[in-house]
CSV table of C-alpha atoms and ligand atoms in Angstrom, one decimal:
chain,number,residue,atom,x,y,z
K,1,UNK,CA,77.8,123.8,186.0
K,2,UNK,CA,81.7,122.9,185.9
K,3,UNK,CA,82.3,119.2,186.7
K,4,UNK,CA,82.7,119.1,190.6
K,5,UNK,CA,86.7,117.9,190.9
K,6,UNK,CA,86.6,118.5,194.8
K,7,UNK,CA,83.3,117.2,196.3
K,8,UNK,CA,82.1,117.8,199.8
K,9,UNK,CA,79.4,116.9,201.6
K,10,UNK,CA,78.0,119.0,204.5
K,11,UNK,CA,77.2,116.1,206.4
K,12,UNK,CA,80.5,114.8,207.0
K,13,UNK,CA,83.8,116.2,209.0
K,14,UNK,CA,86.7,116.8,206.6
K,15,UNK,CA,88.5,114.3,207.3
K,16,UNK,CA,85.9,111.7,206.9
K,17,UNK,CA,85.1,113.2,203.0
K,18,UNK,CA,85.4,111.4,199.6
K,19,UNK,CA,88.8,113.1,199.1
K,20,UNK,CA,90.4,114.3,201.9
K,21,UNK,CA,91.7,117.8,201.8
K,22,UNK,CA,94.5,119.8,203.8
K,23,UNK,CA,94.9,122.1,206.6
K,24,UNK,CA,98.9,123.2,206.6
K,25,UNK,CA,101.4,123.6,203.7
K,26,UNK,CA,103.5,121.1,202.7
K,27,UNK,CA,104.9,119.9,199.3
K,28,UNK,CA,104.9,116.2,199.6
K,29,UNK,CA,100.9,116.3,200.1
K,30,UNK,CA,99.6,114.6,197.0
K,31,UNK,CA,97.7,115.9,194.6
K,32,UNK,CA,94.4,114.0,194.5
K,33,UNK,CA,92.9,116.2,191.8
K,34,UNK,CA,94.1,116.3,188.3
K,35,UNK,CA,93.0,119.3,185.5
K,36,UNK,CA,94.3,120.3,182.4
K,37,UNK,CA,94.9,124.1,181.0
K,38,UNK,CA,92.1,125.5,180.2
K,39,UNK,CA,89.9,123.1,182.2
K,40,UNK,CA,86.9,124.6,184.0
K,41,UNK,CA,85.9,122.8,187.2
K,42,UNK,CA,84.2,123.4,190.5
K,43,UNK,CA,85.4,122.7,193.7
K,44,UNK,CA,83.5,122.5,197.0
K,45,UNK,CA,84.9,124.3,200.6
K,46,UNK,CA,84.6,123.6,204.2
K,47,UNK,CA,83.9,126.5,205.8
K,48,UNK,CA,87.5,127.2,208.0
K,49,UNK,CA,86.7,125.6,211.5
K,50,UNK,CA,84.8,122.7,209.4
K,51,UNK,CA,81.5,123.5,211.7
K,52,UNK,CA,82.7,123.9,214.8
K,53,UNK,CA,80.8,127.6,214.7
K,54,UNK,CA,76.7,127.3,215.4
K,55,UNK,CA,74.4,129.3,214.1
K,56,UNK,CA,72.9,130.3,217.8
K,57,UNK,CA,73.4,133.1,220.2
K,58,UNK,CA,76.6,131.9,222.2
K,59,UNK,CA,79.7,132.7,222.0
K,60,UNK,CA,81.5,130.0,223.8
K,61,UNK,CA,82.2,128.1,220.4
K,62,UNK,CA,84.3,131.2,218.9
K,63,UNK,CA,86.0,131.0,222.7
K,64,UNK,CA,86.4,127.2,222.3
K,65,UNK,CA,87.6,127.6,218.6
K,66,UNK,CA,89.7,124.5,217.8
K,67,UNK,CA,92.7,126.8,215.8
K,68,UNK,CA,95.0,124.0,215.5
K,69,UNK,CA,92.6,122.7,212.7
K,70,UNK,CA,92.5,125.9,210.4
K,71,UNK,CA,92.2,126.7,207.6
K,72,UNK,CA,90.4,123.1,206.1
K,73,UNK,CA,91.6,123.5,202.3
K,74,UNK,CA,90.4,121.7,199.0
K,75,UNK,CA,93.2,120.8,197.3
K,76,UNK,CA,95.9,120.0,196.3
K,77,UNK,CA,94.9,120.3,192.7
K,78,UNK,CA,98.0,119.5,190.1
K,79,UNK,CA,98.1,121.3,186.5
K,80,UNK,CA,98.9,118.8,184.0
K,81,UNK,CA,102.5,121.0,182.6
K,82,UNK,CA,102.9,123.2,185.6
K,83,UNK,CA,106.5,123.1,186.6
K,84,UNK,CA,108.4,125.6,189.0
K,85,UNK,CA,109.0,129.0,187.2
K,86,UNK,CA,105.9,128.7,185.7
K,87,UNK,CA,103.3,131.2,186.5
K,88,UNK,CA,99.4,129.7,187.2
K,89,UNK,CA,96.5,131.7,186.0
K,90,UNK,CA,93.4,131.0,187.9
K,91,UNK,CA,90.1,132.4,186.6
K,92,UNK,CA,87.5,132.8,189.4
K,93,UNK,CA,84.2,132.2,187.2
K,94,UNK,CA,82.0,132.0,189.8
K,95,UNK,CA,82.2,131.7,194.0
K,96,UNK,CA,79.2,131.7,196.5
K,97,UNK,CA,77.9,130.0,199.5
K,98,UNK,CA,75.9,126.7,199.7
K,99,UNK,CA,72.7,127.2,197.9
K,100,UNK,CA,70.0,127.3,200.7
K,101,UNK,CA,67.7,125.3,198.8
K,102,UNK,CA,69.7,122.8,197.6
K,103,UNK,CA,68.3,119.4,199.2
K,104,UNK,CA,71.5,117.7,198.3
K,105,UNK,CA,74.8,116.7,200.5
K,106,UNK,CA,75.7,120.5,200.4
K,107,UNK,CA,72.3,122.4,201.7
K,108,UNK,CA,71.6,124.6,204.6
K,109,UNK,CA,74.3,127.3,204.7
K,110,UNK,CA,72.3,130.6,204.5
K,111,UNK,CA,74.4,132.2,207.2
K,112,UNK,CA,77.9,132.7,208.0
K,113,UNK,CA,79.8,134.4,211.0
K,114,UNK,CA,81.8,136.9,212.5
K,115,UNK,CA,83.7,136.6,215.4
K,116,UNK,CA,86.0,137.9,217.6
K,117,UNK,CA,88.8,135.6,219.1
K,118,UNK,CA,89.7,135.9,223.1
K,119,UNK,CA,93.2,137.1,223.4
K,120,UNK,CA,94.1,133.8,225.1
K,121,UNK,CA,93.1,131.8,222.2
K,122,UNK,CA,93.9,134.5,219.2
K,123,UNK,CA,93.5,137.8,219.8
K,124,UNK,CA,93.2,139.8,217.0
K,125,UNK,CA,93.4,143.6,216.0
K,126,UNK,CA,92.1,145.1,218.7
K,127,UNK,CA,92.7,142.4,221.3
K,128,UNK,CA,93.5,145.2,223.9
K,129,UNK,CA,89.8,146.7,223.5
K,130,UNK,CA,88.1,143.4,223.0
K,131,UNK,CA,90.0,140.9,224.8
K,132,UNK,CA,86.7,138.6,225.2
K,133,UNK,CA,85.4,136.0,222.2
K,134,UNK,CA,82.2,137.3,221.1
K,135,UNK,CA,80.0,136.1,217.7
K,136,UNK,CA,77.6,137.8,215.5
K,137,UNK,CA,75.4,135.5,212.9
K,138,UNK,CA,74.4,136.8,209.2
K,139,UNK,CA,71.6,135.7,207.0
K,140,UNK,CA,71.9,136.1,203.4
K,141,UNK,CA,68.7,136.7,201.5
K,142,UNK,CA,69.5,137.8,197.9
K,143,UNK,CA,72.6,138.5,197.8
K,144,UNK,CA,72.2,140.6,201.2
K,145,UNK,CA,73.4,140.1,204.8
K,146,UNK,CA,71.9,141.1,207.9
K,147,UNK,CA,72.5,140.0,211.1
K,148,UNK,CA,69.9,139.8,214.4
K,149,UNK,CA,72.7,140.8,216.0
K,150,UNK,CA,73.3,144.1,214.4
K,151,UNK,CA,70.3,145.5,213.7
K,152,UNK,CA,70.1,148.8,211.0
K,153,UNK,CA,72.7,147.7,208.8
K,154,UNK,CA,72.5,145.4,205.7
K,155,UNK,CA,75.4,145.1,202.6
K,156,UNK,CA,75.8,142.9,199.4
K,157,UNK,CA,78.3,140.4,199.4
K,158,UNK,CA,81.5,140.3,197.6
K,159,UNK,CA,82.2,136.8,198.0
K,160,UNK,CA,85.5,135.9,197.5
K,161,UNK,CA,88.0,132.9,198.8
K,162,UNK,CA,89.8,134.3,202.0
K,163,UNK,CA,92.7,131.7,200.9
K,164,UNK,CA,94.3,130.7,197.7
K,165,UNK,CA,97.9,129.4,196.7
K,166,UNK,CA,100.3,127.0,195.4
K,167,UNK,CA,102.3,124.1,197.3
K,168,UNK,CA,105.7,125.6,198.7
K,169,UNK,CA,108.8,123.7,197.6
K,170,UNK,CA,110.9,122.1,199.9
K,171,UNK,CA,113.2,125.1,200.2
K,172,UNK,CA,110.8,127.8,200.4
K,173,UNK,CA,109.2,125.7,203.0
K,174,UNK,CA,112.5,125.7,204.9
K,175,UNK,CA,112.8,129.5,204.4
K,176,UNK,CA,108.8,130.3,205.9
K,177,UNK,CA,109.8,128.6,208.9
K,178,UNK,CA,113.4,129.3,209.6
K,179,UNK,CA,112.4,133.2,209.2
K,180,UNK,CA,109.5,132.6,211.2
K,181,UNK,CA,110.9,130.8,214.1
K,182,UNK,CA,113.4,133.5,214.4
K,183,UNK,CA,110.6,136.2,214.8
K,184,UNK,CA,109.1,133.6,218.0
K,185,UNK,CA,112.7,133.3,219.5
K,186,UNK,CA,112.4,137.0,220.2
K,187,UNK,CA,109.4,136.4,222.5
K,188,UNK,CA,108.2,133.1,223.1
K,189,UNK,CA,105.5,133.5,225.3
K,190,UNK,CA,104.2,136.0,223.9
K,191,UNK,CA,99.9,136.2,224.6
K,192,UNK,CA,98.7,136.0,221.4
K,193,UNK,CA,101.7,134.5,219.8
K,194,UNK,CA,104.0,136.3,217.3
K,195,UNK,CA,103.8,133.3,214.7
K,196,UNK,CA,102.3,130.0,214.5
K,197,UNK,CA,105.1,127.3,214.1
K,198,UNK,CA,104.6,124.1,212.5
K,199,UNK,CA,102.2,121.8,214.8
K,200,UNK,CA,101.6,118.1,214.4
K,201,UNK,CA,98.8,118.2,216.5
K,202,UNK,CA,95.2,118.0,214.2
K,203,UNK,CA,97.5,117.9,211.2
K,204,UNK,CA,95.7,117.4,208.0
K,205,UNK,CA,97.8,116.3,205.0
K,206,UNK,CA,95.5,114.4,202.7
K,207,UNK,CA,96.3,111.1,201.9
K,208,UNK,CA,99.8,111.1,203.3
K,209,UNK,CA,100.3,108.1,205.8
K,210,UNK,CA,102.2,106.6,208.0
K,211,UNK,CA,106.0,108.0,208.6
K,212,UNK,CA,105.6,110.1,206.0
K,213,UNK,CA,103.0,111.9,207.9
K,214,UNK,CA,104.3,112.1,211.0
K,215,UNK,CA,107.9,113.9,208.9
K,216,UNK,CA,105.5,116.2,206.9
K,217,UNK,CA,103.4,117.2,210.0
K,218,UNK,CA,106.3,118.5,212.0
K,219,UNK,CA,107.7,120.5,209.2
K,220,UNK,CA,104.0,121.4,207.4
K,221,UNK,CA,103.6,125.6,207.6
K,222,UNK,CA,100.7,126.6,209.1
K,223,UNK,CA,98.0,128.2,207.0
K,224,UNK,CA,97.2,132.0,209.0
K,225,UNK,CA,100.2,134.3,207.1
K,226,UNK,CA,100.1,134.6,202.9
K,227,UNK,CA,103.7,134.0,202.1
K,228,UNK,CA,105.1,133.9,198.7
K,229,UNK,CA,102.5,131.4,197.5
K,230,UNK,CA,99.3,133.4,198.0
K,231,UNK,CA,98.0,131.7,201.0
K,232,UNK,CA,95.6,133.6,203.2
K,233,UNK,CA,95.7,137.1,201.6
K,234,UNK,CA,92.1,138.2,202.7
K,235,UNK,CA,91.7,140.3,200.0
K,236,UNK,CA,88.1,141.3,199.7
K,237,UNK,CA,88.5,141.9,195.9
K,238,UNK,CA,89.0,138.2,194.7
K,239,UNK,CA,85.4,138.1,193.3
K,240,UNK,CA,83.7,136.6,190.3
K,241,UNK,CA,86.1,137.9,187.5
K,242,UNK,CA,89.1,137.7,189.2
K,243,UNK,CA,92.7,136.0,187.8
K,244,UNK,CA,94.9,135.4,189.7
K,245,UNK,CA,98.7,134.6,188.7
K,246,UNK,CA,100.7,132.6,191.0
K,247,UNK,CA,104.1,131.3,191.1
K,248,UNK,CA,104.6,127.7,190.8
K,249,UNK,CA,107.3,126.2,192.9
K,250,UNK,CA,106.4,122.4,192.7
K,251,UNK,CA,105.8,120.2,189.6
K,252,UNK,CA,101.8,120.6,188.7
K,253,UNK,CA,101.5,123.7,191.0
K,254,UNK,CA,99.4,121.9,193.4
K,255,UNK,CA,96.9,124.6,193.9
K,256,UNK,CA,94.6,124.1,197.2
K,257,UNK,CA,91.6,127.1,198.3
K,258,UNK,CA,89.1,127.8,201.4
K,259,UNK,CA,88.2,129.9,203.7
K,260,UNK,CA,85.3,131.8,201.8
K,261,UNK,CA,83.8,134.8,203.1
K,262,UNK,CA,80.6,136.2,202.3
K,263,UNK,CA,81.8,139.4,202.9
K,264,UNK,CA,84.9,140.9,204.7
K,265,UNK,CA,86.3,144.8,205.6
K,266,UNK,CA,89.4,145.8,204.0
K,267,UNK,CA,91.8,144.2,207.0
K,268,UNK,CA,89.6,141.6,208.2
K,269,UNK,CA,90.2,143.3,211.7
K,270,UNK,CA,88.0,140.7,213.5
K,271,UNK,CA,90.6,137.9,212.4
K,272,UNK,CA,87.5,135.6,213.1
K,273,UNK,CA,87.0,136.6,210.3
K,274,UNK,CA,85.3,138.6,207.9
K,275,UNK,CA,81.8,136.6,207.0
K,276,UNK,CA,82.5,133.1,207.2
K,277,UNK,CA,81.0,130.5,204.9
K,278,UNK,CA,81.4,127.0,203.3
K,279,UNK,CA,80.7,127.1,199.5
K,280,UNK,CA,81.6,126.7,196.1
K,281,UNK,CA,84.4,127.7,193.3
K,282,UNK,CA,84.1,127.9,189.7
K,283,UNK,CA,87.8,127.7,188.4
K,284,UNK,CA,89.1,127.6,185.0
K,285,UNK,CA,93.3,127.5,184.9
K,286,UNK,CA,96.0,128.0,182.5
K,287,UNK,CA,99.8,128.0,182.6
K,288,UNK,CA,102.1,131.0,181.7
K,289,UNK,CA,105.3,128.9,181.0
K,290,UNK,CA,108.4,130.8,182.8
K,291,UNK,CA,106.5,133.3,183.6
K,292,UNK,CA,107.9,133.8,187.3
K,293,UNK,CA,111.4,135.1,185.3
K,294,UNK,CA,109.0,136.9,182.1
K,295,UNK,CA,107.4,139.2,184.4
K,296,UNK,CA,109.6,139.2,187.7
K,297,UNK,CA,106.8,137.7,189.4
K,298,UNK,CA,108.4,136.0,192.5
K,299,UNK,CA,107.6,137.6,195.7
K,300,UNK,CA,103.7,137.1,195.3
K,301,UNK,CA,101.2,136.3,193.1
K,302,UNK,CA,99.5,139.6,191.4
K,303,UNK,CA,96.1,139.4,190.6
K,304,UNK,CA,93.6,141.6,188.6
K,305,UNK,CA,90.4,142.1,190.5
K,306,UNK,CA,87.4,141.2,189.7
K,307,UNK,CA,84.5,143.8,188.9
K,308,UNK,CA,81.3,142.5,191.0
K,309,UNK,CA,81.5,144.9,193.8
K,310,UNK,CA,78.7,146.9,195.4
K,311,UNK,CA,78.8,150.5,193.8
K,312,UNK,CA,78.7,153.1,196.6
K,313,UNK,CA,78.3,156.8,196.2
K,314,UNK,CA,78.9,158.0,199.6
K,315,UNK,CA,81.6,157.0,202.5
K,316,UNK,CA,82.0,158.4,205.7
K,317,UNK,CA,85.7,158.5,206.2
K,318,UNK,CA,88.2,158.3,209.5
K,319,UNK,CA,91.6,158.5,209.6
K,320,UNK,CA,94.0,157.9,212.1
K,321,UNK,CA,97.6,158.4,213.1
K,322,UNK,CA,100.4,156.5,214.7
K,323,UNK,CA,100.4,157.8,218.1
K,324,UNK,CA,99.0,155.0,220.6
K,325,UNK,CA,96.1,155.6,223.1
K,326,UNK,CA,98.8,156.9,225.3
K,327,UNK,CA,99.8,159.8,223.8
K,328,UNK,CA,103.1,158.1,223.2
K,329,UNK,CA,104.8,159.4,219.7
K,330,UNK,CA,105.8,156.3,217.1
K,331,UNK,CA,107.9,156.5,213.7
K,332,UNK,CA,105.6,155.9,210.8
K,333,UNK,CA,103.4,152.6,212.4
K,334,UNK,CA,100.9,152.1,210.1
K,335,UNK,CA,99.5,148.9,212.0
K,336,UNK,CA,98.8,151.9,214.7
K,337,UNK,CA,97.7,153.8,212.6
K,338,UNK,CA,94.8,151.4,211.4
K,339,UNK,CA,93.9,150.7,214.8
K,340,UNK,CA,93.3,154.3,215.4
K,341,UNK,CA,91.4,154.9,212.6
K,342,UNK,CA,88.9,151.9,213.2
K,343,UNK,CA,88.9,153.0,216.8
K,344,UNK,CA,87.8,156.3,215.9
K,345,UNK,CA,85.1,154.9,214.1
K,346,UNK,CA,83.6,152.5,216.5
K,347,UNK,CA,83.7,155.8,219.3
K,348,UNK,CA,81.5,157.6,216.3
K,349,UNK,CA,79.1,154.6,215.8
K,350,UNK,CA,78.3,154.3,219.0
K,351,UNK,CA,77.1,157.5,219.5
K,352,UNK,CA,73.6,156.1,217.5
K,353,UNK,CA,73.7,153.8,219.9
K,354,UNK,CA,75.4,150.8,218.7
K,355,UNK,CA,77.8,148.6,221.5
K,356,UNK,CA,81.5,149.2,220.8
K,357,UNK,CA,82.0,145.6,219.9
K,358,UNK,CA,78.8,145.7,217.3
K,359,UNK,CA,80.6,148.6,215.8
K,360,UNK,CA,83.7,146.5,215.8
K,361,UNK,CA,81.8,143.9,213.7
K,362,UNK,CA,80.5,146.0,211.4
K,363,UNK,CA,84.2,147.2,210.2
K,364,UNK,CA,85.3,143.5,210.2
K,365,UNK,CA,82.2,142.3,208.0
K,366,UNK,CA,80.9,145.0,205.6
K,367,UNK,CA,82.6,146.1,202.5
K,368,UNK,CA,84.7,148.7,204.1
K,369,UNK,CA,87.4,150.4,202.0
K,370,UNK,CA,90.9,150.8,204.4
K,371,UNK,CA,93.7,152.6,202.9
K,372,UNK,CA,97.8,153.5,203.8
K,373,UNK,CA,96.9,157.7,203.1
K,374,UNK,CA,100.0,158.8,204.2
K,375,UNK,CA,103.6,157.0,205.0
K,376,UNK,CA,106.0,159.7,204.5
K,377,UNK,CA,104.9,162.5,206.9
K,378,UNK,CA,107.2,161.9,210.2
K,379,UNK,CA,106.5,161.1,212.1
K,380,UNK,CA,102.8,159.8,211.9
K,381,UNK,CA,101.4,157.5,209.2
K,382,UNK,CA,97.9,158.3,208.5
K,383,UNK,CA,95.7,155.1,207.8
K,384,UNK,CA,92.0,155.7,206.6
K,385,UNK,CA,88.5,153.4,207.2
K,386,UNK,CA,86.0,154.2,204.6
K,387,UNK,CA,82.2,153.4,205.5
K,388,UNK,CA,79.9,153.2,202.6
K,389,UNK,CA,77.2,155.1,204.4
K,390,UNK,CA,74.2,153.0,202.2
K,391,UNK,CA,74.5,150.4,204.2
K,392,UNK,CA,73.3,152.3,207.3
K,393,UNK,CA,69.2,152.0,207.4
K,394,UNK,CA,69.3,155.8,209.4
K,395,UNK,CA,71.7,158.8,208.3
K,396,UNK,CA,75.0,158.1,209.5
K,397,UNK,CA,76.4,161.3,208.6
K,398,UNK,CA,77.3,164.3,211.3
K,399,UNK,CA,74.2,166.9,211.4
K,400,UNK,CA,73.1,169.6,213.2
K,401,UNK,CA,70.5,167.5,214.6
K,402,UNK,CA,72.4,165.2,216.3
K,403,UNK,CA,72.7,161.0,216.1
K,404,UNK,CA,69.1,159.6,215.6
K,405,UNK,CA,68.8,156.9,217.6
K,406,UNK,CA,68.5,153.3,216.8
K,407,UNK,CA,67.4,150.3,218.9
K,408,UNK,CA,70.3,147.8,219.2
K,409,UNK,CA,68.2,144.5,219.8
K,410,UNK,CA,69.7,141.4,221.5
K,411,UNK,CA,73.4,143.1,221.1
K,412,UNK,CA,76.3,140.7,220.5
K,413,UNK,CA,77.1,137.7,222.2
K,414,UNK,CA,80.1,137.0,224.6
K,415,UNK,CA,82.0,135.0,226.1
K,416,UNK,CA,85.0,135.2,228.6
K,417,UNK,CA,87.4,133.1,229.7
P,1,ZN,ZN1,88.3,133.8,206.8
């Protein structure tokens, strides 16, 4: 095992851990780690509401969910050599969840969630549909989740981080929140919001004190979008075997990761997330010197996947295009399009007998493949939502027979405002 660089103990809040971590984006946060190129090292995550979510059947925590917190990072960690223009490689050698069995400051996460924000405190994809908070457990046993609350359906994980990125410099930091205040400024009050501004309130900047807290807090980007620096991509495919190149834009690169997810959809459509889980990263890291210029890489880091995916056979595929629930005609909405698509399939999974909203969860959790079809045809996109139909415990697929079907046990829990 890689030395531990970033300790965490289970025990503990975040901000009462051996290092302290960070929970917004802000160059002047200090590295506390240091690693040379080509060092291997492991760091420990919080999962991304640092335990605020129970493992019980009530959803009032996810309706509670304290968002001004997110995401709790580990990091920053500097790269002996890294200077802006550089590009980091980061080797993913390993990732997974708290061992079960471990007895140490780390055991007892087995289980991760799901859930479903409440449109007055997040909303999410398909806020108009499910504007309630709602929560749905999973156990992992070998590799495999389940869930008591969505019975018949059981997948493999593809563990990956949900977030990853360098520090911002002072002037891209600028930039993410001058364009982003200009999107708020065209509705302010808008229920959920159109952005998350910079907000001092449960601020978490590491070891920073004093007035220089208090400046870095009110200018510190908030951790929900990926910007330019990685950041919250959600991309289910940053498993074991993944590297990753990001650009560096502060001296050391100041690299920082959380938010690991069991599993996740393509989309993470329930926002809440995909499966939600403290853990562990294996890391190994080089530097590519001027490699932002070399290869043109500036708007984002690339990445090449890695290869420990489930291997499915079958899918049962919907599509959907961008006119809305209305009937109303738009130009080439691919956002719409998604929703329609995942809509399409929740209306079909229920007809086994499955609640909308456990249909919903089962998109936002298993290793569902979404894709952009078609964005030329005006004036509808076509967006697609593949299901691996394995993961199904009855046949899934249209017959002659008819939907078999299947008990749907306790159902999901809820809770409203
Ligand atoms: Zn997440």
């Amino acid at each position: 095992m890689p030395e531990v660089v970033f300790p965490l103990d289970s025990t503990k809040s975040f901000t009462d851990q051996q290092i302290v971590g960070h929970n917004r984006w802000h160059p002047d946060i200090p590295a506390q780690v240091h690693v040379r190129p080509g060092d291997s090292f492991r760091v420990h995550c919080r999962e991304w509401f640092d335990g605020a979510i129970h493992n019980d059947d009530n959803a009032d925590d996810i309706r509670d969910a304290p968002l001004a917190g997110v995401h709790v990072l580990s990091g920053p960690i500097a790269v002996e050599g890294a200077e802006p223009g550089d590009l980091l490689v980061v080797d993913i050698l390993d990732v997974g969840p708290i061992p079960q069995e471990d007895s140490g400051p780390l055991a007892g996460q087995g289980w991760g969630y799901t859930g479903v924000f409440a449109t007055q405190n997040g909303g999410g994809f398909l806020t108009e549909q499910f504007p309630d908070a709602y929560k749905v457990i999973w156990d992992f046993t070998g590799g495999v989740a389940t869930s008591r609350h969505v019975p018949h359906v059981a997948f493999t994980g593809i563990v990956h981080p949900g977030l990853m990125g360098t520090a911002p410099s002072a002037a891209l930091l600028a930039k993410w929140n001058a364009r982003e205040q200009a999107l708020i400024d065209t509705n302010p009050t808008r229920v959920p919001p159109l952005a998350l501004p910079p907000l001092p309130d449960s601020a978490i900047l590491g070891s920073l004190s004093g007035d220089d807290f208090t400046r870095a807090a009110a200018e510190a980007a908030r951790t929900a979008p990926p910007r330019e620096n990685g950041g919250n991509q959600d991309i289910k495919n940053l498993t074991k075997g993944t590297r990753v190149f990001y650009p560096v834009f502060v001296s050391g690169a100041n690299l920082s990761m959380g938010d690991l997810h069991f599993s996740q959809g393509d989309g993470e459509i329930t926002f809440c997330g995909a499966i939600e889980m403290g853990g562990f990263m294996d890391l190994r890291v080089e530097v590519i010197k001027g490699g932002m210029a070399t290869y043109g890489v500036s708007e984002n880091a690339i990445f090449m996947p890695g290869n420990v995916d489930p291997q499915y056979s079958q899918w049962l595929a919907f599509s959907g295009t961008s006119v809305t629930l209305d009937g109303e005609q738009r130009y080439l909405d691919s956002h719409l399009s998604y929703q329609r698509a995942c809509l399409h399939a929740i209306d079909y999974l229920t007809t086994f007998g499955y609640s909308a909203i456990q249909a919903y969860m089962i998109l936002g959790a298993a290793p569902i493949e979404g894709r952009l079809s078609g964005v030329v045809d005006i004036p509808n996109s076509c967006s697609t939502v593949y299901i691996p139909t394995a993961i199904f415990d009855f046949p899934v697929a249209p017959s002659s027979a008819g939907p078999v079907k299947i008990d749907p046990g306790m159902g999901v829990p809820m809770s409203s405002f």
